[in-house]
Coordinates of C-alpha atoms and ligand atoms in Angstrom, one line a residue:
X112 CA -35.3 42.0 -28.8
X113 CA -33.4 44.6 -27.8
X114 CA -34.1 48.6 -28.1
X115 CA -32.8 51.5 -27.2
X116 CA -34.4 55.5 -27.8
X117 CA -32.5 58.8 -27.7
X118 CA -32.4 62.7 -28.0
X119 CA -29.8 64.7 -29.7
X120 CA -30.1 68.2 -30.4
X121 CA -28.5 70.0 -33.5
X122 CA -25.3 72.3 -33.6
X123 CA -23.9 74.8 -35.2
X124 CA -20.2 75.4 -35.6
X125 CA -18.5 78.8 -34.7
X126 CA -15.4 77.7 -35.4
X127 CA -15.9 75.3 -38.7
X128 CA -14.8 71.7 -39.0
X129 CA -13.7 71.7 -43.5
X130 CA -11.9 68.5 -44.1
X131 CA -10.8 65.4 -43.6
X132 CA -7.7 63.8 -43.0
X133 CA -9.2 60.4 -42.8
X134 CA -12.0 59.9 -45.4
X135 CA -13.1 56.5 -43.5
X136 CA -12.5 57.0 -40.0
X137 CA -13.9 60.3 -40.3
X138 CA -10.8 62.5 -38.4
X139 CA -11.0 66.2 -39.9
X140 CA -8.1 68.0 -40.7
X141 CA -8.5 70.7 -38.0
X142 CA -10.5 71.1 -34.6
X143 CA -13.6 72.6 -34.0
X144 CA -16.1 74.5 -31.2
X145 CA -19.9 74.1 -31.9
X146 CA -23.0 76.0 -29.6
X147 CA -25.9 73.1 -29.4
X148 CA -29.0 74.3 -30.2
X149 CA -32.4 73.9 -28.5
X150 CA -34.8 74.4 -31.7
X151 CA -33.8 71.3 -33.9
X152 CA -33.4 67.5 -32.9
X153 CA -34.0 63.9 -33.7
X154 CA -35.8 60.9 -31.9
X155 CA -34.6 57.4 -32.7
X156 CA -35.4 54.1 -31.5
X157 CA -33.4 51.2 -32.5
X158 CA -34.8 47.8 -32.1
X159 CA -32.2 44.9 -32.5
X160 CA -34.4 41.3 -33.0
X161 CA -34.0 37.9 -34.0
X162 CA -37.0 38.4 -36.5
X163 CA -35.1 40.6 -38.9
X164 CA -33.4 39.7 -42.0
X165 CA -32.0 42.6 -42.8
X166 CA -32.3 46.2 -41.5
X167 CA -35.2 48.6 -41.8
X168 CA -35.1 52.3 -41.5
X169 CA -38.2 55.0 -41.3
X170 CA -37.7 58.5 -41.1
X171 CA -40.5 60.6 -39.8
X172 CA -42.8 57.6 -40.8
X173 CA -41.5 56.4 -44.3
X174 CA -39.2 53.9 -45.2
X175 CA -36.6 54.4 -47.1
X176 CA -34.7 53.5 -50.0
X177 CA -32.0 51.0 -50.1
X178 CA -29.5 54.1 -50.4
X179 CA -30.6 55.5 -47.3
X180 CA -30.8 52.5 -45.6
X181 CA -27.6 51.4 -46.5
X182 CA -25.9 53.8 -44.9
X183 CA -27.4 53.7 -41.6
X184 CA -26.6 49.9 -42.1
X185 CA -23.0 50.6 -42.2
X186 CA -23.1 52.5 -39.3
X187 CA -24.7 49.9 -37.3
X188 CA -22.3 47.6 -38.0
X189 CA -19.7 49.8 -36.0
X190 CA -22.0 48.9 -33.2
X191 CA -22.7 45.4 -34.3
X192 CA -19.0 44.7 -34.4
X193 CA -18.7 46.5 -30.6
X194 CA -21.0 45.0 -29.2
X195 CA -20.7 41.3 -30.8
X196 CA -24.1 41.4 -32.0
X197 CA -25.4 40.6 -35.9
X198 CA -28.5 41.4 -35.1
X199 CA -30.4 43.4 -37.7
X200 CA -32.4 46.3 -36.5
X201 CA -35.3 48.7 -37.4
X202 CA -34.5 52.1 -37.0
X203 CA -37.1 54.8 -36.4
X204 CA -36.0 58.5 -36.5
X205 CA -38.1 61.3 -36.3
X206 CA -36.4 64.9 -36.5
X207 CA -38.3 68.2 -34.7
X208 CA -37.5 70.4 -37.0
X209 CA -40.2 74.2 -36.6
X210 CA -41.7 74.5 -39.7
X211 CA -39.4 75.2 -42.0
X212 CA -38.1 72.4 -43.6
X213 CA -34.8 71.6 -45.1
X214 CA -32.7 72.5 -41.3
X215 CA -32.6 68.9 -40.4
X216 CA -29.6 68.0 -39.7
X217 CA -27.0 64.8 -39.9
X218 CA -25.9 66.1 -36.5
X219 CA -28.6 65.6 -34.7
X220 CA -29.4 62.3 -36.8
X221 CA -26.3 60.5 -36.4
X222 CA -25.7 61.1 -32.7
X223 CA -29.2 60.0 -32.1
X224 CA -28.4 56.7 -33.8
X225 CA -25.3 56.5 -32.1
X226 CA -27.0 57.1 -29.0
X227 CA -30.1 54.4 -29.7
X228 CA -27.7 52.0 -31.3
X229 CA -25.4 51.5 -28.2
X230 CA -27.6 51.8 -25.5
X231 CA -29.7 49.2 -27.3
X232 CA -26.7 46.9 -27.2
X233 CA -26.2 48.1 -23.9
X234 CA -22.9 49.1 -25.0
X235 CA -22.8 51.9 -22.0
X236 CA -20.4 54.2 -23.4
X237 CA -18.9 57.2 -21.9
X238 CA -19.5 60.9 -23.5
X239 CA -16.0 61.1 -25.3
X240 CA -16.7 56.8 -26.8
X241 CA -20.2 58.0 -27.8
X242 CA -18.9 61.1 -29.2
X243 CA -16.1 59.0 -31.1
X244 CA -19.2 56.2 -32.3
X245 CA -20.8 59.5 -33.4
X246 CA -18.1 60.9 -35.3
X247 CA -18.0 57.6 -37.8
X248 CA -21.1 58.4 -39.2
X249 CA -21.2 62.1 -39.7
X250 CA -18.5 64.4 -38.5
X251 CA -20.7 67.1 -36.8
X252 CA -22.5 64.5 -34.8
X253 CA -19.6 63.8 -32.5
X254 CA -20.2 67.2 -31.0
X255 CA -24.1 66.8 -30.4
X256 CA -23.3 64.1 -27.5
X257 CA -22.9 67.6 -25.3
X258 CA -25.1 70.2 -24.5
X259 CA -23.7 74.0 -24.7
X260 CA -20.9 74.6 -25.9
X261 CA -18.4 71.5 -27.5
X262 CA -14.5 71.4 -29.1
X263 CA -14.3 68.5 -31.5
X264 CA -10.1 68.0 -30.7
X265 CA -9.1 66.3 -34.4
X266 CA -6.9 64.1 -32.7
X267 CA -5.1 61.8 -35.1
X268 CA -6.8 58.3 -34.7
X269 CA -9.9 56.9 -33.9
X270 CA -9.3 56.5 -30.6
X271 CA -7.9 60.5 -30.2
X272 CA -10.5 62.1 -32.1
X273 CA -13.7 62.7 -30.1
X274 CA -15.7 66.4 -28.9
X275 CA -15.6 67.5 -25.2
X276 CA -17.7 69.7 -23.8
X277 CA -15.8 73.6 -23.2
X278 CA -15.6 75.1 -20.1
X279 CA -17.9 77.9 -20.5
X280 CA -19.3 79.8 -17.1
X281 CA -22.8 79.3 -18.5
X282 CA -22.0 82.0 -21.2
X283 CA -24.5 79.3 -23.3
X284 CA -27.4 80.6 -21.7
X285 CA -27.0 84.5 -22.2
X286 CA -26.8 83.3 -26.3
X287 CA -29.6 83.4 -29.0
X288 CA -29.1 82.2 -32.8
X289 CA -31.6 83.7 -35.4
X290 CA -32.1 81.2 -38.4
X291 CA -32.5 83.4 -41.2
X292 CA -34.0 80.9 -43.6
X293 CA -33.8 82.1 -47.1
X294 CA -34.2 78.5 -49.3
X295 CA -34.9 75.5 -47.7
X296 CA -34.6 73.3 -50.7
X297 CA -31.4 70.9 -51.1
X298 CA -28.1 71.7 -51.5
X299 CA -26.5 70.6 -54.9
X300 CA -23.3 70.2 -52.9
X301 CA -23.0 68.2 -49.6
X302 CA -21.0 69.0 -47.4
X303 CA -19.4 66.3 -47.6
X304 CA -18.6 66.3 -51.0
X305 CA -17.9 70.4 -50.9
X306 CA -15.1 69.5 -48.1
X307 CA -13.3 66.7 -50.2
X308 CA -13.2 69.2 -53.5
X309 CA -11.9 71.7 -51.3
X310 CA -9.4 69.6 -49.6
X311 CA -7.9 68.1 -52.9
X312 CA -8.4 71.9 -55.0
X313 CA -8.5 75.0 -53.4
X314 CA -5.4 77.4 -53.4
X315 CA -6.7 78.9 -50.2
X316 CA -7.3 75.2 -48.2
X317 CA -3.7 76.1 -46.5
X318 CA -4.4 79.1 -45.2
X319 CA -7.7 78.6 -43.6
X320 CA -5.8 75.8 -42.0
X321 CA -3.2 77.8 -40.4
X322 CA -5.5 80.1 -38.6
X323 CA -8.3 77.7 -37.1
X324 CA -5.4 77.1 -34.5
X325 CA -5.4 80.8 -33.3
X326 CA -9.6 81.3 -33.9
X327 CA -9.9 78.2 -31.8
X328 CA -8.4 79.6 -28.6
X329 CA -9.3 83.2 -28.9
X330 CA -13.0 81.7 -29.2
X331 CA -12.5 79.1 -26.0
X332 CA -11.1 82.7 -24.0
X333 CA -13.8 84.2 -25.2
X334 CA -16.3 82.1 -24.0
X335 CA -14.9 81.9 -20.4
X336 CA -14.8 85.4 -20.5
X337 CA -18.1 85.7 -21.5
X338 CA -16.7 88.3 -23.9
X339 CA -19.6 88.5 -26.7
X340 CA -18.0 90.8 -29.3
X341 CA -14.4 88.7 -29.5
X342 CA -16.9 85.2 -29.9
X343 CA -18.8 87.0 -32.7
X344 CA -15.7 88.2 -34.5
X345 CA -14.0 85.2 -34.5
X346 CA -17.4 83.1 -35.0
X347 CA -17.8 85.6 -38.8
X348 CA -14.3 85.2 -39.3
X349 CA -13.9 81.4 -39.4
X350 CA -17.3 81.4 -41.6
X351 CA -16.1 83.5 -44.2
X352 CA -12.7 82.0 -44.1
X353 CA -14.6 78.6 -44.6
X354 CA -16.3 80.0 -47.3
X355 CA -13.6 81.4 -49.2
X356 CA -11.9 78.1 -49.8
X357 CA -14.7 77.0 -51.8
X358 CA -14.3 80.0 -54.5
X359 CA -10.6 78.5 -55.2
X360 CA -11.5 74.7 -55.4
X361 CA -11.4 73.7 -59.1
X362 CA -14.6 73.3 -60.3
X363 CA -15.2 76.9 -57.9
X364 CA -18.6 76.6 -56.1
X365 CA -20.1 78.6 -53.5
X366 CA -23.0 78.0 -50.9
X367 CA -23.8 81.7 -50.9
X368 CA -26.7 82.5 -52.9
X369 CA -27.8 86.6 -53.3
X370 CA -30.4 86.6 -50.2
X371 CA -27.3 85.2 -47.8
X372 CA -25.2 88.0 -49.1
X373 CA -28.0 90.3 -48.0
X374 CA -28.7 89.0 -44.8
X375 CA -24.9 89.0 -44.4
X376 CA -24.9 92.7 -45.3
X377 CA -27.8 93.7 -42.8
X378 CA -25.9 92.1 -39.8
X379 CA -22.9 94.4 -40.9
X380 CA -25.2 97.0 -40.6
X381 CA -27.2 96.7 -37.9
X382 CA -23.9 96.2 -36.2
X383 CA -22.5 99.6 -37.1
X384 CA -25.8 101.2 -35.7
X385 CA -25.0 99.9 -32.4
X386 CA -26.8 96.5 -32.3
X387 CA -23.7 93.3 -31.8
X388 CA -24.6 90.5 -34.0
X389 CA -22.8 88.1 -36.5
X390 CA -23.8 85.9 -38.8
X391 CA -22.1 82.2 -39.3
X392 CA -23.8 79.6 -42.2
X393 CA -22.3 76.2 -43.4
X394 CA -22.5 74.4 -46.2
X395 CA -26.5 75.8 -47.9
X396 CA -27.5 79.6 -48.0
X397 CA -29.1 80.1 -45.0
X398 CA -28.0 82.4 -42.3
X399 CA -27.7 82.3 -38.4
X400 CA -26.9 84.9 -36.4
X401 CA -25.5 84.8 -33.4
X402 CA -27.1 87.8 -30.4
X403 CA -26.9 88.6 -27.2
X404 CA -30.2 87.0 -25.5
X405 CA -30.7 90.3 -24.3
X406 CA -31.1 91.7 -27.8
X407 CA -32.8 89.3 -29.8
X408 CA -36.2 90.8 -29.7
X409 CA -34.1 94.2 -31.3
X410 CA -32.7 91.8 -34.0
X411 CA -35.9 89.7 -34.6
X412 CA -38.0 93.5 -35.1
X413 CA -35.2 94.9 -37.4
X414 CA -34.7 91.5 -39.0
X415 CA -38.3 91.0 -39.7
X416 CA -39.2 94.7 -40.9
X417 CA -36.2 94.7 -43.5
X418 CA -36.8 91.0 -44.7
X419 CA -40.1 90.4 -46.5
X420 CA -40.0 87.4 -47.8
X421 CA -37.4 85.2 -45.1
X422 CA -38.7 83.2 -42.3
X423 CA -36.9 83.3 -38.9
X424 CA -36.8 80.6 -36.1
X425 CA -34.9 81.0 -32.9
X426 CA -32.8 79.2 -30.9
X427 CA -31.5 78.8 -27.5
X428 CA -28.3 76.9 -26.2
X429 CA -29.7 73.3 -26.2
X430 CA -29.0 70.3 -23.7
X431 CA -27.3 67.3 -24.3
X432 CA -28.1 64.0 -26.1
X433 CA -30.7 62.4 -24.0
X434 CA -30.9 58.4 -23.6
X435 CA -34.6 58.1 -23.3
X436 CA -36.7 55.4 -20.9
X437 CA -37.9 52.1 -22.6
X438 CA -41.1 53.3 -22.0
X439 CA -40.7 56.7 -23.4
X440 CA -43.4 57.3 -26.0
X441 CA -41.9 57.8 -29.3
X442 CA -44.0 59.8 -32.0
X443 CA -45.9 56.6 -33.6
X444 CA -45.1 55.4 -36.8
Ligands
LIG751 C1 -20.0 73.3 -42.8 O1 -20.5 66.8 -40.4 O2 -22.1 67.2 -42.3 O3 -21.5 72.3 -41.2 O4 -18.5 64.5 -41.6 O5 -18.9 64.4 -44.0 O6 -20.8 64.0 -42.4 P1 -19.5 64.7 -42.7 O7 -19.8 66.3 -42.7 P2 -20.7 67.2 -41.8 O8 -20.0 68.6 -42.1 C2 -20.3 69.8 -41.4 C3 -19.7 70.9 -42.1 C4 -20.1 72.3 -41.6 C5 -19.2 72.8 -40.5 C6 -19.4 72.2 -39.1 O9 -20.5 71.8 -38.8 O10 -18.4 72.3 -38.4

């Protein structure tokens, strides 16, 4: 028997990943810079035994289907086949999500795998080989192996494409992101599937890929700088330039739902009456909003006295994936 447990914590793009180049290998079609988040993460211990004839996977106590299963499956054979194992395994994930559901995320979920997986086989990777193991099984996830701030660098192979962590003078900690949670049901369009449609459709898929280039490195200066205002800018800008690819795939679809577009406009402003924030979102309709630590109880009291009906959860910059003890309890299943 063989098992292995691990941590990884959830992020959220400022500068968005919206493509791929390679559908299987998972490369994207342009780089991106991520903030890891303290508020949201998974737990997953992989056990590896002889016993098994096929593999088993719970998450947060229930097993699931075949469908389900069958992708972790495939992404355990990437290990399998590193490692020279065929062992089969039972997985059991757990995600920390506060209280409001439907924020779990395949970031956090696929690194932990990755994380479990390999240190089960006692693979012993390095941050930038976990990150790549991470990549193959949800793009996102290949920046959770870091804590604070990451760059996933699209490289062009499997071997190129991997996150690294960004050079950042701490600026992580003097950050706060406000989940603005207006429908935590699930999305009609993955994004998975909402990338691929726009990739293949949209009129404007060119020109949000000539400009991540530029938003990239005026948010990497930005950070170094510890220059607030030029991150939140650029963080908006990428978002809405994300979003508007989507209105000219073919069939058109948008992630935006009326109570994002309000949220978006009270972050305009509060902005304009002195108070910096910006809001990102990815592919559902809820909002985050990006603050200065310093003025998140201001946004929380104007957020909460102009939105009834939202709930709010906040989150600090968050650590990176953790490989957990043998002994470390894991919530029981
Ligand atoms: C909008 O990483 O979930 O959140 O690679 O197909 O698993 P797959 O997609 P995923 O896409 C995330 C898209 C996004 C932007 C981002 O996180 O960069």
């Amino acid at each position: 028997m063989f098992s292995g447990k691990a941590r990884a914590y959830t992020n959220i793009a400022l500068i968005k990943y919206w493509g791929k180049e390679d559908q299987e290998l998972i490369i994207p079609m342009n780089s991106s810079l991520s903030l890891t988040l303290d508020a949201f993460y998974t737990e997953t211990q992989v056990i590896f035994s002889e016993d098994l004839t096929e593999d088993r996977f719970y998450l947060d106590n229930q097993l699931q289907d075949s469908k389900a299963t069958v992708k972790v499956s495939r992404f355990l054979d990437l290990v399998r086949s590193q490692a020279r194992s065929s062992l089969y395994a039972v997985v059991k994930s757990q995600n920390f999500v506060p209280t409001a559901a439907g924020l779990a995320s395949s970031a956090s979920g696929l690194a932990a795998l990755a994380g479990a997986a390999s240190a089960a086989l006692k693979l012993d990777l390095a941050p930038e080989d976990l990150s790549r193991l991470a990549r193959r099984g949800s793009g996102s996830a290949c920046r959770s192996i870091y804590g604070g701030f990451a760059e996933w660098q699209k490289g062009n192979s499997d071997q190129t494409s991997r996150a690294v962590k960004v050079p950042s003078n701490n600026f992580e900690n003097d950050l706060s992101m406000i989940f603005v949670v207006v429908n935590d049901a699930k999305k009609d369009i993955s994004s998975r599937d909402g990338m691929q449609r726009t990739v293949e459709t949209s009129a404007f898929y060119d020109g949000w890929l000539q400009t991540v280039p530029q938003d990239l490195a005026r948010a990497k200066k930005a950070i170094i700088e510890k220059d607030f205002n030029t991150l939140g800018k650029v963080t908006e800008a990428s978002a809405l330039k994300m979003h508007g690819t989507t209105l000219a795939a073919n069939p058109p679809f948008t992630y935006w739902s009326a109570e994002s577009m309000q949220v978006m406009d009270l972050v305009r402003q509060l902005r304009n009456n002195g108070l910096p924030c910006y809001f990102t979102m990815d592919a559902g309709p809820n909002v985050k909003i990006l603050v200065e630590r310093k003025n998140e109880n201001a946004l929380l009291h104007a957020l909460s006295s102009q939105l009834n009906y939202q709930h709010l959860v906040v989150a600090h910059a968050g650590p990176a994936i953790e490989i957990l003890p043998e002994d470390a309890p894991l919530p029981s299943f």
